[in-house]
Amino acid sequence: DCALKIEKAVGRMPGILWSSVNYASSLLLVEYQRGGAVSESKIIKQIHDLGYDISIPSESAKHVSKLNRRTIATILSGVFLSAALVFSVFDMESAVRPLCILSAVFGGLYSLRAAFYSLRVRSIDTNVLMVTAAAGAVAIGEFFDAAAVMFLFSLGAALESYTVEKTRESIRSLVELTPTEALVRRDGVEVSVSAADVRVGEIIVVKPGDRIPLDGDVLSGRSFVDQSLVTGESIPVEKAPGSEVFAGTINQDGALEVRVKRVSGEDTLSRLSRLVEIAQAQKAPYQQFSEKVGRVYTPIVMLFAAAIMGYAFLSGHHDFIRRALVLLVVGCPCALVISTPVALVASLGRAAKSGVLIKGGVYLEGLGRAKVFAFDKTGTLTEGRLDVVNVAAFNGDSDEVIRIAAAVEQMSEHPIAAAILRYAKSQEIQVPKAVDFKAEPGLGAKAFVDGIECLVGSRKFVEKLGLPIPDLPSSSGAKTGSIVFVVRNRELLGAVVLADVLRDSAKEAVAALRRQQVKNICMLTGDSESVAVSAGSDLGIDNIYAELMPEEKVSIVRDLAERFGGVVMVGDGVNDAPALVASTVGVAMGGAGSPVSLETADVVLMSDNLLKLPFAVELGKKTLRVIKQNIAISLSVVVLMLSTAVAGRLNLTAGVIGHEASALIVIINGMRLLRFRPKSVQRFWDFD
């Protein structure tokens, strides 16, 4: 209820457009009009007036010291209460009362202060209820019960703070691992400066074993970099000139020179951390339900307690006073209110550590409920680049076909040329030098290799030469790929078949979604029907929509959402942005290297590993189960304590224990999600 109180008070300030507080992430998110009646300092003052501290992340040490002070007060309260219990056993009643009072004072130090500030703004929260119950116990001479109430409540609050702080650390640790210093080359000299002072375009030097301080592109050097902090990939990635590197990642075995492309604070890791913190402050449907119940429940219980208290005084049944005091203790449904946010914060933190950015609990719930998935093909299910899939030799062998093709194409900038050259390198084929290269637009290219004219091009190019073209076998992939023919000295040597190959993780990702009872998996692509059907049949796709324009993809996504009650669209986050926006949950791939994806999609897979999608879906399902468990636990405890309190079978001490224990149980249950490991994706950790 402290989070709701802050949210309500800040939301009432003039000029505030929107405010949200998440108890589990300890984050206040405010949107307000700059230059208006409200300012940052006024918002901070408003929160201080409520009796709460507010600080920026760099001041986390202050939070720890405050937490320690409360822990010390709780320990002292427990010591005095234990001493009172010992003295009561030996019938030394004269010492029991002062010890109980000391225990109540130390246990209630923070609660009394919080209750004062709550009443000052005409708000009633758990602290007010607990202090009132303890004061009532003192008034009727139950000093031990008063001390027990304050000690147990303080102990529960300290334990809650400790456990929730562990959840918050899952995200806070991301930014704290980014180096604050950078080694910059200026005027030919390497100088160590603050990372915040490094400008875009400057050259930084990263030594083996160091964390990379800023995003950039490698200029020189080769090394393997541990990118797990950003992308969730457990296997280090090789970096060479032209490769992109990210702040916070670890350079392993070689020195790198990197040209900075994003300043400190705007790097991928910082933006990821900010987006996760904002996501944690968003409220999912289950959380809104819990808060609505909490707003109604507490006033009703208080009115009921007041009625019982009035009946006790009017009828002379003073034992009913104890029942009213117990009702005050159980009158705040803390466990119910925090049952959802603690699970969501843990899940969002767990996802971020595995390279999946989920921008709010509503999208996590959406993934958990989703039964229909629509995939773009190019760059999502496939690698998004052409690769050689077959080489057919008509005269000579296949190595000779590639040798000639690569020689001609080494002067070309065409994607087909790049694919042939990559293949030649992978096969360790020596490529001779070509001269007199000439591109033939729309047809191909020609050059002289070993003094002989050679051509690489389309069927039309070969037909213009009057050469017969034999049929290629169906197993060559010719029906669904691109074909270039290789000619030497007017003799057709062979053909090279190229295609956009499926990702290694695509087939298993689709199978993993099947294991999670996904009803319908679709493919949306602008490619030809033959290419789409070939890829779809290999993957086991249910419905294939081919030769689509971007607006047609949007129309199909909207239709699927209407027919099935929601749809998850998976694309690259750039070309598919309209379809992602039209879907219930939009998922973009490769977000680590794409700032646009980080902004446009609801869920971002930071690497190109599709197996992270079923991981996120299973995490969403698990989160929904944990939230339902937490709500069931908290409601059951509320009903049990209310019924026993009204029946007079629950004392103050047991009431506080039940109240605090239920809150701790839902927190610990939610925290299990920090250690979540998927079951549907058998090889996930090989790709992670």
XYZ file of C-alpha atoms in Angstrom:
688
model
C 0.000 0.000 0.000
C 3.015 2.326 0.327
C 3.481 2.150 -3.455
C -0.178 2.964 -4.061
C -0.015 5.871 -1.611
C 2.984 7.431 -3.389
C 1.402 6.865 -6.788
C -1.860 8.479 -5.702
C -0.185 11.483 -4.045
C 2.111 12.190 -6.993
C -0.705 11.620 -9.485
C -2.787 14.352 -7.822
C -0.076 16.991 -8.316
C -0.929 19.637 -10.966
C 0.865 19.017 -14.248
C 1.341 15.285 -13.679
C 0.169 13.393 -16.761
C 0.807 9.888 -15.469
C 2.552 8.160 -12.575
C 3.244 4.558 -11.663
C 5.027 2.955 -8.707
C 6.201 -0.644 -8.630
C 6.832 -1.986 -5.124
C 9.040 -4.849 -6.273
C 11.340 -2.684 -8.422
C 11.212 0.324 -6.062
C 10.777 2.542 -9.098
C 8.625 5.648 -9.556
C 7.822 6.473 -13.169
C 6.382 9.953 -13.794
C 5.329 11.787 -16.938
C 4.808 15.508 -16.419
C 4.705 18.786 -18.324
C 8.081 20.516 -18.259
C 7.937 24.208 -17.519
C 4.578 23.846 -15.788
C 3.551 23.972 -12.151
C 5.394 20.768 -11.282
C 9.123 20.063 -11.278
C 11.461 17.257 -10.268
C 12.266 18.979 -6.974
C 8.563 19.360 -6.146
C 7.937 15.676 -6.861
C 10.827 14.719 -4.562
C 9.490 17.034 -1.834
C 6.016 15.512 -2.155
C 7.461 12.042 -1.584
C 9.544 13.247 1.371
C 6.384 14.778 2.873
C 4.837 11.304 2.754
C 7.709 10.029 4.895
C 9.566 8.141 2.174
C 13.102 8.517 0.871
C 13.794 8.832 -2.824
C 17.207 8.597 -4.455
C 18.866 8.145 -7.793
C 20.430 4.719 -8.575
C 23.971 5.908 -7.794
C 22.870 6.488 -4.200
C 22.019 2.834 -3.602
C 24.629 2.692 -0.826
C 22.460 5.053 1.237
C 19.572 2.656 0.839
C 21.717 -0.179 2.156
C 22.766 1.832 5.240
C 19.155 2.678 5.987
C 18.239 -0.981 5.614
C 20.990 -1.864 8.092
C 19.710 0.701 10.620
C 16.247 -0.827 10.470
C 17.753 -4.282 10.886
C 19.617 -3.144 14.015
C 16.410 -1.685 15.482
C 14.595 -4.959 14.740
C 17.335 -7.006 16.433
C 17.184 -4.804 19.543
C 13.409 -5.185 19.606
C 13.795 -8.957 19.451
C 16.407 -8.958 22.234
C 14.159 -6.973 24.577
C 11.152 -9.170 23.715
C 13.173 -12.339 24.381
C 14.351 -10.920 27.695
C 10.759 -10.101 28.639
C 9.762 -13.676 27.831
C 12.573 -15.055 30.024
C 11.661 -12.798 32.959
C 7.991 -13.768 32.643
C 8.945 -17.450 32.938
C 10.619 -16.682 36.278
C 7.609 -14.586 37.417
C 9.652 -11.353 37.451
C 6.697 -9.263 36.257
C 8.218 -5.954 37.371
C 10.821 -6.236 34.596
C 8.490 -7.587 31.910
C 6.501 -4.394 31.286
C 9.491 -2.031 30.691
C 11.198 -4.630 28.493
C 8.026 -5.007 26.405
C 7.762 -1.228 26.073
C 11.403 -1.021 24.912
C 10.773 -3.848 22.443
C 7.698 -2.095 21.063
C 9.543 1.234 20.773
C 12.520 -0.183 18.852
C 10.296 -2.418 16.728
C 7.951 0.460 15.968
C 10.493 3.222 15.276
C 10.029 3.182 11.516
C 6.369 2.154 11.610
C 5.489 5.020 13.968
C 7.239 7.532 11.720
C 5.541 6.125 8.612
C 2.144 6.116 10.353
C 2.583 9.777 11.337
C 3.273 10.818 7.745
C 0.352 8.733 6.471
C -2.107 10.343 8.870
C -0.709 13.768 8.015
C -1.886 13.297 4.430
C -5.124 11.620 5.564
C -4.082 8.169 4.388
C -4.380 4.853 6.205
C -1.836 2.153 5.473
C -0.392 -0.956 7.113
C 1.798 1.091 9.453
C -1.243 2.975 10.800
C -3.119 -0.283 11.354
C -0.203 -1.983 13.128
C 0.590 1.012 15.366
C -3.101 1.365 16.238
C -3.323 -2.328 17.120
C -0.199 -2.101 19.313
C -1.506 1.037 21.037
C -4.824 -0.705 21.641
C -3.020 -3.675 23.169
C -1.156 -1.330 25.539
C -4.438 0.371 26.447
C -5.965 -2.910 27.600
C -2.770 -3.947 29.412
C -1.498 -6.490 26.864
C 2.088 -5.214 26.764
C 3.590 -8.468 25.523
C 1.164 -8.572 22.578
C 1.980 -4.942 21.740
C 5.713 -5.715 21.705
C 5.173 -8.876 19.663
C 3.115 -6.970 17.076
C 5.798 -4.311 16.578
C 8.724 -6.764 16.566
C 7.147 -9.236 14.152
C 5.958 -6.477 11.821
C 9.421 -4.887 11.810
C 11.060 -8.288 11.274
C 8.713 -9.057 8.392
C 9.374 -5.666 6.787
C 13.151 -6.151 7.097
C 12.965 -9.623 5.535
C 10.721 -8.329 2.740
C 13.168 -5.490 2.025
C 16.076 -7.932 1.902
C 14.387 -10.430 -0.414
C 12.963 -7.794 -2.752
C 16.355 -6.046 -2.887
C 17.804 -9.266 -4.300
C 15.238 -9.061 -7.096
C 16.092 -5.424 -7.845
C 19.794 -6.262 -8.063
C 19.124 -8.470 -11.111
C 18.725 -5.333 -13.237
C 20.836 -2.849 -11.277
C 23.890 -5.059 -11.836
C 23.652 -4.553 -15.604
C 24.676 -0.900 -15.615
C 27.049 -1.216 -12.662
C 29.208 -3.602 -14.719
C 29.829 -0.963 -17.401
C 33.316 0.592 -16.962
C 33.401 4.248 -15.923
C 36.854 4.801 -17.463
C 38.002 4.423 -21.067
C 41.455 4.308 -22.662
C 41.252 6.830 -25.531
C 43.808 7.520 -28.247
C 44.165 11.304 -28.591
C 46.947 12.960 -30.594
C 48.687 9.603 -30.845
C 48.759 9.129 -27.081
C 46.635 6.735 -25.024
C 44.976 8.541 -22.106
C 42.546 7.255 -19.476
C 39.439 9.456 -19.242
C 35.914 9.181 -17.919
C 33.734 7.173 -20.306
C 31.194 10.007 -20.117
C 33.754 12.359 -21.733
C 34.384 10.187 -24.791
C 32.795 11.512 -27.989
C 31.344 9.635 -30.957
C 34.065 8.913 -33.519
C 36.943 8.747 -31.034
C 39.181 5.683 -30.883
C 39.323 3.651 -27.675
C 41.754 0.840 -26.887
C 40.450 -2.276 -25.130
C 43.057 -4.610 -23.655
C 42.593 -8.372 -23.089
C 40.479 -9.100 -20.020
C 38.951 -5.604 -19.892
C 35.277 -4.739 -20.172
C 34.432 -2.625 -23.208
C 33.304 0.829 -21.969
C 31.292 2.030 -24.988
C 29.484 0.747 -28.075
C 31.496 0.905 -31.276
C 32.959 -0.795 -34.346
C 36.288 -2.632 -34.341
C 38.953 -0.820 -36.368
C 41.841 -3.205 -35.778
C 42.641 -6.330 -33.829
C 41.004 -9.699 -33.407
C 39.577 -11.226 -30.254
C 36.736 -13.190 -28.733
C 34.228 -11.157 -26.712
C 31.882 -12.436 -24.014
C 28.547 -10.767 -24.905
C 26.389 -12.678 -22.410
C 25.542 -9.515 -20.463
C 23.845 -7.982 -23.528
C 22.725 -10.832 -25.787
C 22.605 -13.774 -23.374
C 25.004 -15.773 -25.580
C 27.156 -18.000 -23.388
C 29.725 -18.689 -26.121
C 32.187 -15.820 -26.804
C 31.825 -14.214 -30.241
C 34.789 -13.600 -32.530
C 35.413 -9.937 -33.343
C 37.428 -8.608 -36.273
C 37.667 -5.266 -38.104
C 34.121 -4.159 -38.946
C 32.495 -6.106 -36.096
C 30.240 -4.294 -33.637
C 31.010 -4.436 -29.908
C 28.887 -3.392 -26.933
C 29.565 -1.628 -23.641
C 29.785 -3.945 -20.631
C 30.961 -6.968 -22.629
C 34.334 -8.592 -21.871
C 37.248 -8.619 -24.315
C 39.000 -11.935 -23.799
C 42.289 -12.585 -25.548
C 43.297 -9.838 -27.975
C 43.687 -6.057 -27.969
C 41.051 -4.140 -29.934
C 40.875 -0.630 -31.313
C 37.260 0.518 -31.415
C 35.661 3.572 -33.008
C 32.937 4.819 -30.630
C 29.451 5.000 -32.156
C 27.317 5.808 -29.062
C 28.152 8.013 -26.088
C 27.980 6.806 -22.486
C 24.395 6.486 -21.317
C 23.132 5.901 -24.854
C 24.909 2.572 -25.326
C 22.900 -0.595 -25.851
C 23.334 -1.848 -22.276
C 22.229 1.449 -20.702
C 19.193 1.655 -22.950
C 18.370 -1.979 -22.207
C 18.571 -1.313 -18.471
C 16.357 1.789 -18.720
C 13.776 -0.013 -20.818
C 13.643 -2.927 -18.362
C 13.207 -0.545 -15.409
C 10.373 1.212 -17.239
C 8.865 -2.178 -18.094
C 8.967 -3.169 -14.426
C 6.928 -0.071 -13.541
C 4.196 -0.953 -16.050
C 1.159 -2.643 -14.539
C -0.156 -5.891 -15.943
C -3.865 -6.863 -15.753
C -3.347 -9.171 -12.752
C -1.604 -6.370 -10.854
C -4.451 -3.952 -11.555
C -6.907 -6.547 -10.220
C -4.899 -7.033 -7.011
C -4.683 -3.300 -6.381
C -8.414 -2.805 -6.920
C -9.176 -5.538 -4.377
C -6.692 -3.970 -1.953
C -8.319 -0.533 -2.210
C -11.732 -1.952 -1.287
C -10.662 -4.573 1.249
C -8.841 -2.382 3.803
C -11.630 0.210 4.320
C -14.236 -2.551 4.697
C -12.159 -4.388 7.314
C -11.528 -1.137 9.187
C -15.233 -0.300 9.278
C -15.941 -3.828 10.488
C -13.283 -3.481 13.228
C -14.758 -0.123 14.281
C -18.226 -1.688 14.459
C -16.935 -4.526 16.648
C -15.121 -2.008 18.864
C -18.331 0.006 19.229
C -20.286 -3.133 20.065
C -17.684 -4.041 22.730
C -18.057 -0.702 24.507
C -21.854 -0.597 24.238
C -22.458 -4.191 25.302
C -19.689 -4.504 27.862
C -18.191 -7.531 26.053
C -14.630 -6.274 26.318
C -13.168 -9.468 24.852
C -14.457 -8.196 21.500
C -11.902 -5.377 21.735
C -9.177 -7.955 21.108
C -11.059 -9.211 18.055
C -11.226 -5.660 16.689
C -7.491 -5.182 17.256
C -6.723 -8.451 15.473
C -8.871 -7.302 12.544
C -6.720 -4.180 12.300
C -3.609 -6.360 12.094
C -5.027 -8.450 9.239
C -6.749 -5.472 7.614
C -4.127 -4.760 4.952
C -3.771 -7.309 2.122
C -0.045 -6.702 1.547
C 0.533 -10.197 0.176
C -2.247 -9.752 -2.384
C -1.030 -6.339 -3.533
C 2.587 -7.481 -4.044
C 1.693 -10.951 -5.386
C 1.871 -9.810 -9.015
C 4.620 -7.141 -9.169
C 7.262 -9.257 -7.420
C 6.729 -12.100 -9.920
C 6.791 -9.741 -12.905
C 9.944 -7.942 -11.775
C 11.739 -11.259 -11.238
C 10.662 -12.544 -14.664
C 11.597 -9.368 -16.522
C 14.993 -9.402 -14.819
C 15.489 -13.082 -15.669
C 14.573 -12.453 -19.301
C 16.948 -9.479 -19.559
C 19.843 -11.565 -18.232
C 19.185 -14.103 -20.988
C 19.151 -11.481 -23.726
C 15.382 -10.995 -23.989
C 13.961 -7.515 -23.386
C 10.260 -7.645 -22.462
C 8.801 -4.152 -22.180
C 6.207 -4.799 -19.507
C 4.149 -7.349 -17.654
C 1.281 -7.017 -20.125
C 3.537 -8.370 -22.909
C 4.898 -11.122 -20.672
C 1.315 -12.167 -19.961
C 0.594 -11.886 -23.698
C 3.417 -14.308 -24.512
C 2.184 -16.699 -21.840
C -1.349 -16.740 -23.269
C -0.445 -16.683 -26.987
C -1.759 -19.473 -29.202
C -0.946 -17.965 -32.618
C 2.485 -16.877 -33.894
C 3.216 -15.159 -37.205
C 6.816 -15.117 -38.487
C 8.400 -13.032 -41.174
C 10.660 -15.261 -43.272
C 13.648 -13.286 -44.511
C 16.047 -12.444 -41.693
C 13.836 -14.075 -39.085
C 13.372 -17.736 -39.951
C 16.246 -17.464 -42.426
C 19.709 -15.934 -42.109
C 18.711 -12.990 -44.290
C 21.615 -13.514 -46.681
C 22.332 -15.694 -49.700
C 24.499 -18.785 -49.266
C 25.654 -21.420 -51.729
C 23.502 -24.514 -51.251
C 24.605 -26.568 -54.263
C 27.173 -26.639 -57.060
C 26.410 -28.546 -60.267
C 29.330 -29.353 -62.608
C 28.539 -30.013 -66.286
C 32.170 -30.128 -67.409
C 34.943 -30.684 -64.871
C 34.409 -30.751 -61.113
C 32.512 -28.523 -58.692
C 35.693 -26.979 -57.227
C 36.637 -25.707 -60.682
C 33.167 -24.193 -61.117
C 33.564 -22.292 -57.838
C 37.175 -21.305 -58.635
C 36.144 -19.607 -61.873
C 32.957 -18.096 -60.414
C 34.806 -16.626 -57.427
C 37.572 -15.237 -59.654
C 35.071 -13.332 -61.803
C 32.934 -12.173 -58.864
C 35.764 -10.938 -56.617
C 35.464 -7.498 -58.203
C 31.673 -7.355 -57.783
C 29.645 -5.822 -54.926
C 26.570 -7.987 -55.598
C 25.218 -10.199 -52.711
C 25.591 -13.244 -54.983
C 29.280 -12.443 -55.412
C 29.751 -12.183 -51.643
C 28.061 -15.567 -51.155
C 30.261 -17.293 -53.756
C 33.431 -15.798 -52.277
C 32.429 -16.899 -48.750
C 31.818 -20.413 -50.022
C 35.175 -20.532 -51.834
C 36.922 -19.454 -48.642
C 35.077 -22.058 -46.553
C 36.098 -24.781 -49.036
C 39.713 -23.507 -49.044
C 39.649 -23.058 -52.820
C 42.464 -20.898 -54.205
C 40.932 -18.070 -56.236
C 43.050 -16.754 -59.146
C 43.220 -13.073 -60.037
C 40.874 -11.853 -62.772
C 41.436 -8.912 -65.122
C 39.277 -6.752 -67.382
C 36.236 -7.191 -65.144
C 32.994 -5.892 -66.618
C 29.530 -5.982 -65.064
C 26.570 -6.691 -67.339
C 23.562 -5.075 -65.577
C 20.673 -7.496 -65.163
C 22.671 -10.361 -66.627
C 25.888 -10.984 -64.678
C 29.588 -10.242 -65.099
C 32.596 -11.288 -67.155
C 36.365 -11.147 -66.805
C 39.546 -12.850 -67.996
C 40.840 -15.638 -65.743
C 44.162 -17.286 -66.611
C 43.965 -15.414 -69.935
C 40.590 -16.973 -70.829
C 37.268 -15.086 -70.967
C 34.856 -16.324 -68.301
C 31.265 -15.352 -67.545
C 29.040 -15.712 -64.486
C 25.381 -14.852 -64.865
C 21.725 -15.654 -65.294
C 20.022 -18.129 -67.611
C 19.254 -15.228 -69.949
C 22.984 -14.357 -70.102
C 23.849 -17.917 -71.143
C 20.987 -18.128 -73.643
C 22.291 -14.976 -75.370
C 25.476 -16.945 -76.059
C 23.425 -19.699 -77.689
C 24.611 -22.364 -75.250
C 22.299 -25.275 -74.323
C 21.404 -25.483 -70.614
C 20.811 -28.950 -69.138
C 18.115 -29.484 -66.523
C 19.211 -29.446 -62.900
C 18.035 -32.271 -60.609
C 15.207 -31.409 -58.169
C 17.529 -32.190 -55.254
C 19.757 -29.249 -56.230
C 17.345 -26.688 -54.784
C 17.053 -24.973 -58.163
C 13.266 -24.585 -57.872
C 13.459 -22.472 -54.713
C 16.867 -20.809 -55.016
C 18.726 -18.407 -57.275
C 20.916 -19.925 -60.015
C 23.986 -18.472 -61.671
C 25.744 -20.246 -64.519
C 29.502 -20.358 -65.060
C 30.939 -20.217 -68.590
C 34.602 -20.500 -69.643
C 35.715 -19.934 -73.209
C 32.043 -20.289 -74.369
C 31.773 -23.665 -72.623
C 29.167 -24.119 -69.853
C 31.123 -25.418 -66.844
C 28.307 -25.631 -64.344
C 25.834 -23.807 -62.133
C 25.818 -22.443 -58.591
C 22.560 -22.584 -56.613
C 22.116 -19.987 -53.860
C 19.373 -19.521 -51.303
C 18.564 -17.703 -48.098
C 19.137 -20.646 -45.760
C 17.103 -21.366 -42.643
C 18.583 -20.459 -39.285
C 20.016 -23.354 -37.300
C 17.658 -22.508 -34.442
C 14.484 -22.017 -36.527
C 13.280 -25.619 -36.759
C 13.831 -26.344 -33.078
C 12.203 -23.045 -32.096
C 9.051 -23.954 -34.013
C 9.066 -27.444 -32.470
C 9.482 -25.924 -28.989
C 6.460 -23.687 -29.565
C 4.489 -26.792 -30.570
C 5.428 -28.407 -27.258
C 3.879 -25.397 -25.539
C 0.487 -25.977 -27.180
C 0.731 -23.171 -29.733
C -2.216 -23.815 -32.059
C -1.235 -21.970 -35.216
C 2.164 -20.949 -36.622
C 2.136 -18.791 -39.755
C 4.702 -17.394 -42.157
C 4.279 -13.955 -43.735
C 6.693 -13.126 -46.555
C 7.101 -11.071 -49.667
C 9.006 -13.942 -51.315
C 7.570 -16.104 -54.074
C 5.184 -18.871 -53.135
C 7.574 -21.649 -54.176
C 10.354 -20.309 -51.935
C 7.961 -19.750 -49.021
C 6.371 -23.207 -49.313
C 9.787 -24.877 -49.430
C 10.945 -23.114 -46.251
C 7.592 -23.577 -44.522
C 7.427 -27.304 -45.200
C 10.932 -27.800 -43.796
C 9.919 -26.020 -40.580
C 6.427 -27.451 -40.185
C 4.619 -24.126 -40.592
C 0.796 -24.375 -40.555
C -0.188 -21.489 -42.835
C 1.966 -19.725 -45.420
C 1.156 -16.291 -46.815
C 3.497 -15.416 -49.705
C 4.118 -12.522 -52.118
C 2.782 -10.006 -49.581
C 3.152 -6.251 -49.564
C 3.812 -4.614 -46.144
C 0.217 -3.399 -45.849
C -1.045 -6.916 -46.603
C 1.030 -8.266 -43.705
C -0.680 -5.751 -41.408
C -4.109 -6.819 -42.643
C -3.359 -10.514 -42.048
C -1.978 -9.833 -38.562
C -5.117 -7.897 -37.624
C -7.308 -10.684 -38.996
C -5.417 -13.334 -36.994
C -5.702 -11.235 -33.835
C -9.444 -10.881 -34.334
C -10.010 -14.576 -35.078
C -7.833 -16.010 -32.311
C -8.007 -13.275 -29.672
C -4.392 -12.243 -30.129
C -1.285 -12.903 -32.201
C 2.471 -12.663 -31.668
C 4.317 -11.242 -34.678
C 8.038 -11.993 -35.019
C 10.182 -9.929 -37.387
C 13.330 -7.839 -37.676
C 11.817 -4.747 -36.041
C 12.597 -2.465 -38.989
C 10.994 -3.663 -42.217
C 8.212 -5.335 -40.240
C 7.512 -2.408 -37.901
C 3.883 -1.873 -39.109
C 3.012 -5.559 -38.616
C 4.695 -5.600 -35.189
C 2.625 -2.601 -34.104
C -0.593 -4.224 -35.361
C 0.022 -7.431 -33.382
C -0.877 -8.177 -29.770
C 2.809 -8.699 -28.979
C 5.499 -7.625 -31.442
C 8.841 -9.475 -31.219
C 11.979 -8.161 -32.950
C 15.239 -10.053 -33.436
C 18.825 -8.866 -33.204
C 18.068 -5.882 -30.987
C 21.636 -5.544 -29.693
C 22.745 -4.050 -32.987
C 19.516 -2.259 -33.847
C 18.430 0.788 -31.810
C 15.251 0.908 -33.910
C 14.242 -2.580 -32.733
C 14.707 -1.562 -29.097
C 12.170 1.215 -29.585
C 9.560 -0.324 -31.906
C 9.002 -3.846 -30.567
C 7.234 -5.023 -27.404
C 9.734 -7.865 -26.973
C 13.307 -7.789 -28.293
C 15.567 -10.824 -28.737
C 18.989 -9.220 -28.273
C 20.688 -11.848 -30.454
C 19.570 -13.693 -33.595
C 18.925 -16.906 -31.665
C 15.288 -17.869 -32.287
C 15.349 -20.324 -29.377
C 15.036 -17.327 -27.080
C 11.436 -16.948 -28.281
C 10.111 -20.249 -26.835
C 12.202 -19.470 -23.739
C 10.287 -16.188 -23.349
C 6.953 -17.903 -24.023
C 7.624 -20.587 -21.411
C 8.759 -17.889 -18.963
C 5.472 -16.065 -19.598
C 3.466 -19.221 -18.886
C 5.479 -19.918 -15.739
C 4.982 -16.327 -14.571
C 1.218 -16.594 -15.007
C 1.220 -19.782 -12.919
C 3.272 -18.140 -10.158
C 1.001 -15.070 -10.122
C -2.075 -17.290 -9.810
C -0.376 -19.231 -7.005
C 0.474 -15.995 -5.184
C -3.053 -14.636 -5.505
C -4.513 -17.939 -4.302
C -2.119 -18.032 -1.318
C -2.792 -14.427 -0.312
C -6.578 -14.711 -0.677
C -6.635 -17.986 1.266
C -4.641 -16.432 4.120
C -6.928 -13.378 4.142
C -10.083 -15.512 4.340
C -8.566 -17.774 7.018
C -7.360 -14.902 9.198
C -10.578 -12.913 8.842
C -12.775 -15.848 9.778
C -10.640 -16.867 12.771
C -10.291 -13.241 13.920
C -14.055 -12.673 13.874
C -14.570 -15.977 15.687
C -12.132 -14.845 18.382
C -9.675 -17.681 17.688
C -6.791 -15.518 16.463
C -4.620 -13.427 18.777
C -2.523 -10.402 17.859
C 0.774 -12.282 17.663
C -0.629 -14.980 15.393
C -2.293 -12.305 13.251
C 0.992 -10.486 12.656
C 2.789 -13.765 11.933
C 0.124 -14.713 9.395
C 0.201 -11.254 7.801
C 3.994 -11.126 7.419
C 4.419 -14.811 6.567
C 1.955 -14.595 3.669
C 3.826 -11.579 2.257
C 7.170 -13.378 2.542
C 5.770 -16.528 0.945
C 4.541 -14.700 -2.171
C 7.837 -12.783 -2.434
C 9.942 -15.944 -2.196
C 7.619 -17.759 -4.601
C 7.971 -14.911 -7.093
C 11.745 -14.829 -6.689
C 11.939 -18.428 -7.933
C 11.518 -16.959 -11.412
C 15.008 -15.444 -11.177
C 16.353 -19.004 -11.479
C 13.937 -20.099 -14.217
C 15.288 -22.610 -16.736
C 13.207 -23.692 -19.741
C 12.054 -27.262 -20.267
C 10.582 -26.985 -23.767
C 13.873 -25.884 -25.361
C 16.213 -28.818 -24.939
C 19.295 -27.145 -26.408
C 18.606 -23.631 -25.151
C 21.739 -23.366 -23.074
C 23.873 -24.493 -26.001
C 22.648 -21.403 -27.865
C 22.379 -19.089 -24.850
